[in-house]
Each structure stands twice: as structure tokens, then as C-alpha cells.
Coordinates of C-alpha atoms in Angstrom, one line a residue:
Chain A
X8 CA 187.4 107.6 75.5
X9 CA 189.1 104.8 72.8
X10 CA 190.2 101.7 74.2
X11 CA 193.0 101.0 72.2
X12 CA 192.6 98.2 68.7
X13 CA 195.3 96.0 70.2
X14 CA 192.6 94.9 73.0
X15 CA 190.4 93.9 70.0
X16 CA 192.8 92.1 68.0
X17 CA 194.6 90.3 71.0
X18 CA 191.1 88.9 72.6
X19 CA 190.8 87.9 68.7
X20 CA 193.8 85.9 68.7
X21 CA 194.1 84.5 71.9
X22 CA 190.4 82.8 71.2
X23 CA 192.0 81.2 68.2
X24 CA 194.9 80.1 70.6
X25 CA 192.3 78.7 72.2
X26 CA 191.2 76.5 69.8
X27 CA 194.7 74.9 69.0
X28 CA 195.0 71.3 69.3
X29 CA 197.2 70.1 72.7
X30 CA 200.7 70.8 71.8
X31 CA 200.4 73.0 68.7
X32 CA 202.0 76.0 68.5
X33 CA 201.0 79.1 65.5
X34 CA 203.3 81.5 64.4
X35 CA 202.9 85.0 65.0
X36 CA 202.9 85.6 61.1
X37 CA 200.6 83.0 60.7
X38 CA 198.4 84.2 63.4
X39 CA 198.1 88.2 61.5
X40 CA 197.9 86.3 58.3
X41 CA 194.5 84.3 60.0
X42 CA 192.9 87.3 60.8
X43 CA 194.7 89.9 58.1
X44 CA 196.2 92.3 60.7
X45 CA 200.1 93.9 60.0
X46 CA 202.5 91.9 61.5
X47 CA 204.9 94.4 63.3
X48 CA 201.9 96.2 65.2
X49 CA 201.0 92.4 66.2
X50 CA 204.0 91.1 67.4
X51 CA 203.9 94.4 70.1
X52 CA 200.7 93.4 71.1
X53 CA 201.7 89.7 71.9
X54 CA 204.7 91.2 73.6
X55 CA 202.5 93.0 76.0
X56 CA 200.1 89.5 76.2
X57 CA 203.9 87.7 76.8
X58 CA 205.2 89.7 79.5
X59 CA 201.3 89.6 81.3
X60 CA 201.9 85.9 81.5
X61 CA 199.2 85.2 78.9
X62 CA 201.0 83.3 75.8
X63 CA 204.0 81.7 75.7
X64 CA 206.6 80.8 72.9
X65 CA 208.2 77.5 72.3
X66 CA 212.0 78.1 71.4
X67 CA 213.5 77.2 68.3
X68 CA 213.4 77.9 65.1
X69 CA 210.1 77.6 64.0
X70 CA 209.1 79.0 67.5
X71 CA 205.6 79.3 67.7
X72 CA 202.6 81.0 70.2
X73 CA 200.0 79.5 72.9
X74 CA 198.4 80.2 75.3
X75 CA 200.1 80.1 78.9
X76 CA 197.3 79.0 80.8
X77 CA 194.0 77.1 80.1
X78 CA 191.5 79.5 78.3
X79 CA 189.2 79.4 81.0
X80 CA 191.9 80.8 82.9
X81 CA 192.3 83.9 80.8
X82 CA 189.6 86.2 81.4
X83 CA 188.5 89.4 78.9
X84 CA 190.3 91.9 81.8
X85 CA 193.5 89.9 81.7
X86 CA 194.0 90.3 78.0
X87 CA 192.7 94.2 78.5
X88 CA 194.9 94.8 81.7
X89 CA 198.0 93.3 79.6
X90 CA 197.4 95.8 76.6
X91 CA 196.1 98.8 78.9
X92 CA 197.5 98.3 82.0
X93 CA 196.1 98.8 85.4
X94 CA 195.7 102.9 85.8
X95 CA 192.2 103.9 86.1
X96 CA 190.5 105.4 82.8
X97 CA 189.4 108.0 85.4
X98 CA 192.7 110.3 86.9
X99 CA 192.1 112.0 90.0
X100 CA 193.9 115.5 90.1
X101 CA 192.8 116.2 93.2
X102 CA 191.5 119.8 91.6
X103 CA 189.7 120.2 94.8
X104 CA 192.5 121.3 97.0
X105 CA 193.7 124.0 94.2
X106 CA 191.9 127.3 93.5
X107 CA 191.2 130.6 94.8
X108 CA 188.9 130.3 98.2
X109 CA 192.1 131.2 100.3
X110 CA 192.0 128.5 102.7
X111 CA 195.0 126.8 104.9
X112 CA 193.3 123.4 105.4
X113 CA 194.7 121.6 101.7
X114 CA 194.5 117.9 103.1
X115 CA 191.4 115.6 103.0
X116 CA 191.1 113.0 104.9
X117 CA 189.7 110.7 102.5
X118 CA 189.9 110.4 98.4
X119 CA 187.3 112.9 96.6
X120 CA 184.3 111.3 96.1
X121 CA 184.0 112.3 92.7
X122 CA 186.7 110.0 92.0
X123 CA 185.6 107.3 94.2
X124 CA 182.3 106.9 92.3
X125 CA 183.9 107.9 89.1
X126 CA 186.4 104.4 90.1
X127 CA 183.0 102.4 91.4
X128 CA 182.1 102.2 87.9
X129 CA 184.9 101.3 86.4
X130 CA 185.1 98.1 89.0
X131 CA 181.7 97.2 87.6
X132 CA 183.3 97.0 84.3
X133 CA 186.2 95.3 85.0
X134 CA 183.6 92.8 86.7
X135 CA 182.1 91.6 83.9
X136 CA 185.1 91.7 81.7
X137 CA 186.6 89.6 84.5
X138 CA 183.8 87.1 84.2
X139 CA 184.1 86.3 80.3
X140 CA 187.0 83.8 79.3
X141 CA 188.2 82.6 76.5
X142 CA 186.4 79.3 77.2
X143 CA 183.3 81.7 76.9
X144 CA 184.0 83.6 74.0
X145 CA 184.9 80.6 72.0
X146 CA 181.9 79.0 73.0
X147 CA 179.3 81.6 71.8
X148 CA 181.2 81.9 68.7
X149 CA 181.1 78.4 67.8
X150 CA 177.6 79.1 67.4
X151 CA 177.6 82.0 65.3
X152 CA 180.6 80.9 62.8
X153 CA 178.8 79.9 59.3
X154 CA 179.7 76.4 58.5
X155 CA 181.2 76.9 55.8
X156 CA 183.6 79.4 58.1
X157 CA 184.1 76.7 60.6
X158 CA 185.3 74.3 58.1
X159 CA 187.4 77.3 55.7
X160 CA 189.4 77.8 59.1
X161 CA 189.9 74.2 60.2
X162 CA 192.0 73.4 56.9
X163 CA 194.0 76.6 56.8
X164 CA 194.7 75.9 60.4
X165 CA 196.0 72.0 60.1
X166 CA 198.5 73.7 56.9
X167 CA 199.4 76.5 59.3
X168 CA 200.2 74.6 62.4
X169 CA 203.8 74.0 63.6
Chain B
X2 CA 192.7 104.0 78.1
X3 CA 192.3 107.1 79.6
X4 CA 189.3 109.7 79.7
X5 CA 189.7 113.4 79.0
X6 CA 190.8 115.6 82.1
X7 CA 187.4 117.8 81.2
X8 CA 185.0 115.1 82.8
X9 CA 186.9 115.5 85.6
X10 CA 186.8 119.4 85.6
X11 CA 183.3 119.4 84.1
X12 CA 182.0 117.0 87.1
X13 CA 183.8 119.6 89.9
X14 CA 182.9 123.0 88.4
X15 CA 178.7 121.2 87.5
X16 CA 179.1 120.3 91.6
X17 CA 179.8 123.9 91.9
X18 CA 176.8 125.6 90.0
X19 CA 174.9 123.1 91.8
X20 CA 175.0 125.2 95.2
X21 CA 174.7 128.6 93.9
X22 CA 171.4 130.3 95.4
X23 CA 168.8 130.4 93.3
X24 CA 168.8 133.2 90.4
X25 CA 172.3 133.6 90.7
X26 CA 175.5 132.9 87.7
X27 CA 178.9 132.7 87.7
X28 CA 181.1 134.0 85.1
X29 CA 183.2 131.0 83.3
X30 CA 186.5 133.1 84.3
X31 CA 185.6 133.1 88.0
X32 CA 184.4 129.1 87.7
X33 CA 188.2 128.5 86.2
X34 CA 189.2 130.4 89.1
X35 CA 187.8 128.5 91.9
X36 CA 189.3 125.5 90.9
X37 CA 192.4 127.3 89.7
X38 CA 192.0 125.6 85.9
X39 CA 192.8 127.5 82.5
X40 CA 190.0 129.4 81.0
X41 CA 190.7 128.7 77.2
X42 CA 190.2 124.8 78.7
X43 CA 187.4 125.0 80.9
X44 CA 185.8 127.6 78.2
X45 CA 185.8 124.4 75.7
X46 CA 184.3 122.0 77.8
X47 CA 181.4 124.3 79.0
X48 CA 180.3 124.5 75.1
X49 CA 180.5 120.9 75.3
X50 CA 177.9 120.7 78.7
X51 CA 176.1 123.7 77.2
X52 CA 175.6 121.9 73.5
X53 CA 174.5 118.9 75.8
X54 CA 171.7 120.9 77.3
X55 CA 173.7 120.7 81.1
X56 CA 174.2 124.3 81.5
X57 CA 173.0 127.7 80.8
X58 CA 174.0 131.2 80.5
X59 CA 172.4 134.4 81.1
X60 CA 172.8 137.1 78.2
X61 CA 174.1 140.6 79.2
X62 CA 177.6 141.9 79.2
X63 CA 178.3 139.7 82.5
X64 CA 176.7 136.8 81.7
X65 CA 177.6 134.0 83.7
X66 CA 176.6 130.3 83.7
X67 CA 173.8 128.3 86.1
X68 CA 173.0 124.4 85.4
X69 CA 169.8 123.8 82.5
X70 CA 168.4 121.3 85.1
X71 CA 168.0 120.6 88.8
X72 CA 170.9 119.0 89.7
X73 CA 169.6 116.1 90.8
X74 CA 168.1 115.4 87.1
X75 CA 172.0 115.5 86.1
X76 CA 174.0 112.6 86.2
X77 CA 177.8 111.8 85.8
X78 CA 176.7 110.0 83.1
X79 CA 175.2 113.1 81.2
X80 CA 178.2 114.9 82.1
X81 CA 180.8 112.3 80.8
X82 CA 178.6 111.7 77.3
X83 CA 178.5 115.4 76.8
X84 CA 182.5 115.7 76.7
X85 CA 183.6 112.5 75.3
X86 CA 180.6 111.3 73.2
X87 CA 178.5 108.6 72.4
X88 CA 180.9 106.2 71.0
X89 CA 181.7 103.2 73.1
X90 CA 185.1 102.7 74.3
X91 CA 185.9 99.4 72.4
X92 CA 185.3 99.5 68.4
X93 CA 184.5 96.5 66.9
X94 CA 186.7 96.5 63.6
X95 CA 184.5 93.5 62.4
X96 CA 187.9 91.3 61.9
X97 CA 186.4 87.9 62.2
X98 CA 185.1 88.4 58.2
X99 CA 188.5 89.5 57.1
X100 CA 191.8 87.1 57.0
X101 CA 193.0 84.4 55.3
X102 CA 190.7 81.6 55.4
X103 CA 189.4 81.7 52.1
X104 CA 185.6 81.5 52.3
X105 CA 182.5 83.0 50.3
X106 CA 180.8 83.3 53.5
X107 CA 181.7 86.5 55.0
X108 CA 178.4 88.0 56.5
X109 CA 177.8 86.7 60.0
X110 CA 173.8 87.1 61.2
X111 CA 174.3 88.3 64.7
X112 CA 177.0 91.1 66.4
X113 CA 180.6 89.8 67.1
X114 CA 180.5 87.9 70.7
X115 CA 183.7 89.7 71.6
X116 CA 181.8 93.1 71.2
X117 CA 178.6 91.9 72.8
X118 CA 180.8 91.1 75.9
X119 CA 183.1 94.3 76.0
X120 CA 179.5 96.5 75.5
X121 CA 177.6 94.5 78.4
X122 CA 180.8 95.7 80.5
X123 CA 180.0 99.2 78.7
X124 CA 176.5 99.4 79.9
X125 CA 177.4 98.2 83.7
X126 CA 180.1 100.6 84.0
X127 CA 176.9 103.5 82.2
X128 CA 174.5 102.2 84.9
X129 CA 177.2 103.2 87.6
X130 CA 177.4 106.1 86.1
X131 CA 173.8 107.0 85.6
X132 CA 172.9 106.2 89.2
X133 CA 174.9 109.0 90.8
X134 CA 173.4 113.0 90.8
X135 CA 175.4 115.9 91.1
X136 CA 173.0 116.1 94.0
X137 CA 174.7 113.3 95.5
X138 CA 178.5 114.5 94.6
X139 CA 177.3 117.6 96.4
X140 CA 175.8 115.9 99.0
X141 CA 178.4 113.5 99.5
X142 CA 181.1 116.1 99.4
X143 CA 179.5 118.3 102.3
X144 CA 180.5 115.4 104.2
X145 CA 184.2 115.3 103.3
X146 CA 185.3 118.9 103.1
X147 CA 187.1 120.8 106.1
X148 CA 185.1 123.2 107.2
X149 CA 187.7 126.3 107.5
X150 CA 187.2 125.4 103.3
X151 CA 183.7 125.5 103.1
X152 CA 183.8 128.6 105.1
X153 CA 186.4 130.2 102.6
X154 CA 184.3 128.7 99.4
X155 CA 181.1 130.7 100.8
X156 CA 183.0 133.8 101.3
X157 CA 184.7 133.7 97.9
X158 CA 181.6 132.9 96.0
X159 CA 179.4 135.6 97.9
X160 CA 181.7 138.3 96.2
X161 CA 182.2 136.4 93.0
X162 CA 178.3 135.5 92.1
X163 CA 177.0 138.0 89.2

């Protein structure tokens, strides 16, 4: 099971969002050209993070990206549920209806419970991811950027800023 | 992101080797059977739980398959690594050392805090996992099923056992 790169790359950019100063917008060539990713796969990705309500675009013609809500309102399961979508890794075929014992009873009452424990753990994971923001993430990577990083970034940012 | 239809299958057909009596196989073609599921399939993900050490089969010309342990000392967990692997679901690409602010630093000392937080989720959602038996699917699912089905199941497997 492979989450798809786009999660990676858009919790990636959405923490450097995070960081802009108030008002500030980045390009979305700007933003792949910060972290070295191809542009047209991107711009898909920040559709999906668009539509989901996440970032927004200022209009005109140097139009650029933020974020749509404060960072600590934009949790690690938002940006996945905006790439992913909400259907359970874990499909229920109901395979236990089907199959030879000839039997006229097909309906259960309630959902397998294969499935439900199969979906149990998949709300503990969407826990946690719902408890991380981008307030967070930020946060604990402010103290594990070098310096010399920290400081490499903060200039190409103030030349890259709209 | 979306996990392999053989957990699913392997999970149902393991629940089903788990109440055979005691000494007794079934044949992978009458297994595909019960659940009504393709043979070529079902034949792939039983190497898959048999490379993993989760099932066994007896040699002779009708050799037929029994679980490798007691069913309560085999998870959904075990099950799930032994189809789909150890890799987690999120990859870390590494991209916070790639891009374009130009700086001589790129090795960071510690793992990405993106990862970190997307592989705590990981391990919550394993735990889940790990905590349930096939002892407990069975268990639990002697509580859900009709019983005109569990009276057909019986009868089927009595004359399909080798």
C-alpha cells in the first residue's frame, strides 16, 4: 500500500506557505522551483489542495498561492484527505455473502467485522494525522533546519515573493 | 490510497482455516470456492501467507492448506505485512535537501518531521492492527452470521475437508 508522492510534496509546500509573511503570496513556479519538484505534476496537486479549501490564489496577473486558513487550522489529514480523498484504504466486498455453502439468508444485519476492525485502524491513523498542523510541523522543523539553511531560504524567499 | 483486494481475501479465507477440526486441510480450489474468488488470485496470495510462515500445506496428491500457527498467535497485522510488505505507506523522498536555495549544507542530523509524523500515524494504525486475532474475527463473526449460513458453511465444509 503507496500513499501517493503528492501527499508528501503538498504537506511540504503548504508548511512553506506557512511561513509567508501576512499578505505574501508565492507562485506556484516559484513554489516547485523552492523545493525542485516538476511544475505541471504540482500545479495538479494544488488543484486538489484548491478545491479542498486549503490554499487560495490572489487574482491577477502575477497571481500567487497561500494558505486559506491559519496553519494551525490545516491539519496533516486535511492536506491527505484533499490529495486521497475520503474512501477507506480498506474496501469491503462483502465476500462473505458470495460463495458456495448454498444458503438463502445473503443479508447481514450489521457490516462484517473484518472490515469494521480493518476501518478501527485506519480512524487511529487519521487521528493522529488529524492532530499534527502545520503550526506543528513548522515548529519541529525550525529546529532541525541547519542555520545556514534557515538563512539560504529566507533570501531566496524575500527575491521570490510577490 | 487503497490496499490490495488479497488482505481482504487473505483475512476471510485465514478466518476460514481457523475453524477446521483439528488434522484436517482444504484444498486452495475448494478455499476459492467457499468464498466464490478466482483460483489463479487466491493461489498468489496463499504463496504470499505461506512465504510469511501463516499457512501450511500438507504434501500428497491432495494436499490442501491448514494455518502454521494457532490462530490466535496470527494477527491482521501478520496477514496484511505478508501481502503488501514491509514498506510504509508514505515514502519520504528526502525533498527538504533538494531545491533552489542554494546552500552547502544539505545533510540534516535527524529524520524529516513530516515523516516522523506520517510513521507515528503508521504505527497507531499497526497497533490496531496487531491487537486483533483471527481468533477474534472468528469469534466475533459467530456472533454476526445467520445461522441457516452457518448451518450451510458446516455442511459444505464436512464434504469438502481433505
Amino acid at each position: 500500500m503507496k500513499m501517493g508522492q503528492g501527499v508528501e510534496w503538498s504537506i511540504h509546500c503548504c508548511a512553506l506557505l506557512a511561513v509567508l509573511p501576512p499578505g505574501r503570496t508565492l507562485r506556484l513556479e516559484k513554489i516547485a522551483e523552492f523545493y525542485e519538484l516538476p511544475v505541471p505534476y504540482l500545479r495538479k496537486h494544488f488543484q486538489a489542495l484548491s478545491r479542498a479549501g486549503l490554499v487560495k490564489t490572489t487574482s491577477g496577473p502575477r497571481g500567487g498561492y497561500r494558505l486559506a486558513r491559519d496553519p494551525d487550522q490545516i491539519s496533516l489529514l486535511d492536506i491527505y484527505l484533499a490529495l486521497e480523498g475520503n474512501e477507506p484504504a480498506f474496501r469491503c466486498g462483502e465476500i462473505r455473502r458470495q460463495g458456495a455453502p448454498a444458503c438463502a439468508q445473503k443479508l447481514y444485519p450489521v457490516p462484517c467485522n473484518i472490515a469494521t476492525s480493518m476501518w478501527k485502524a485506519e480512524a487511529a491513523w487519521r487521528k493522529e494525522l488529524s492532530a499534527v498542523s502545520l503550526i506543528d510541523v513548522v515548529q519541529q522543523a525550525a529546529e532541525q533546519i541547519p542555520q545556514a539553511r534557515v538563512e539560504a531560504s529566507k533570501a531566496w524567499l524575500e527575491a521570490a515573493l510577490d
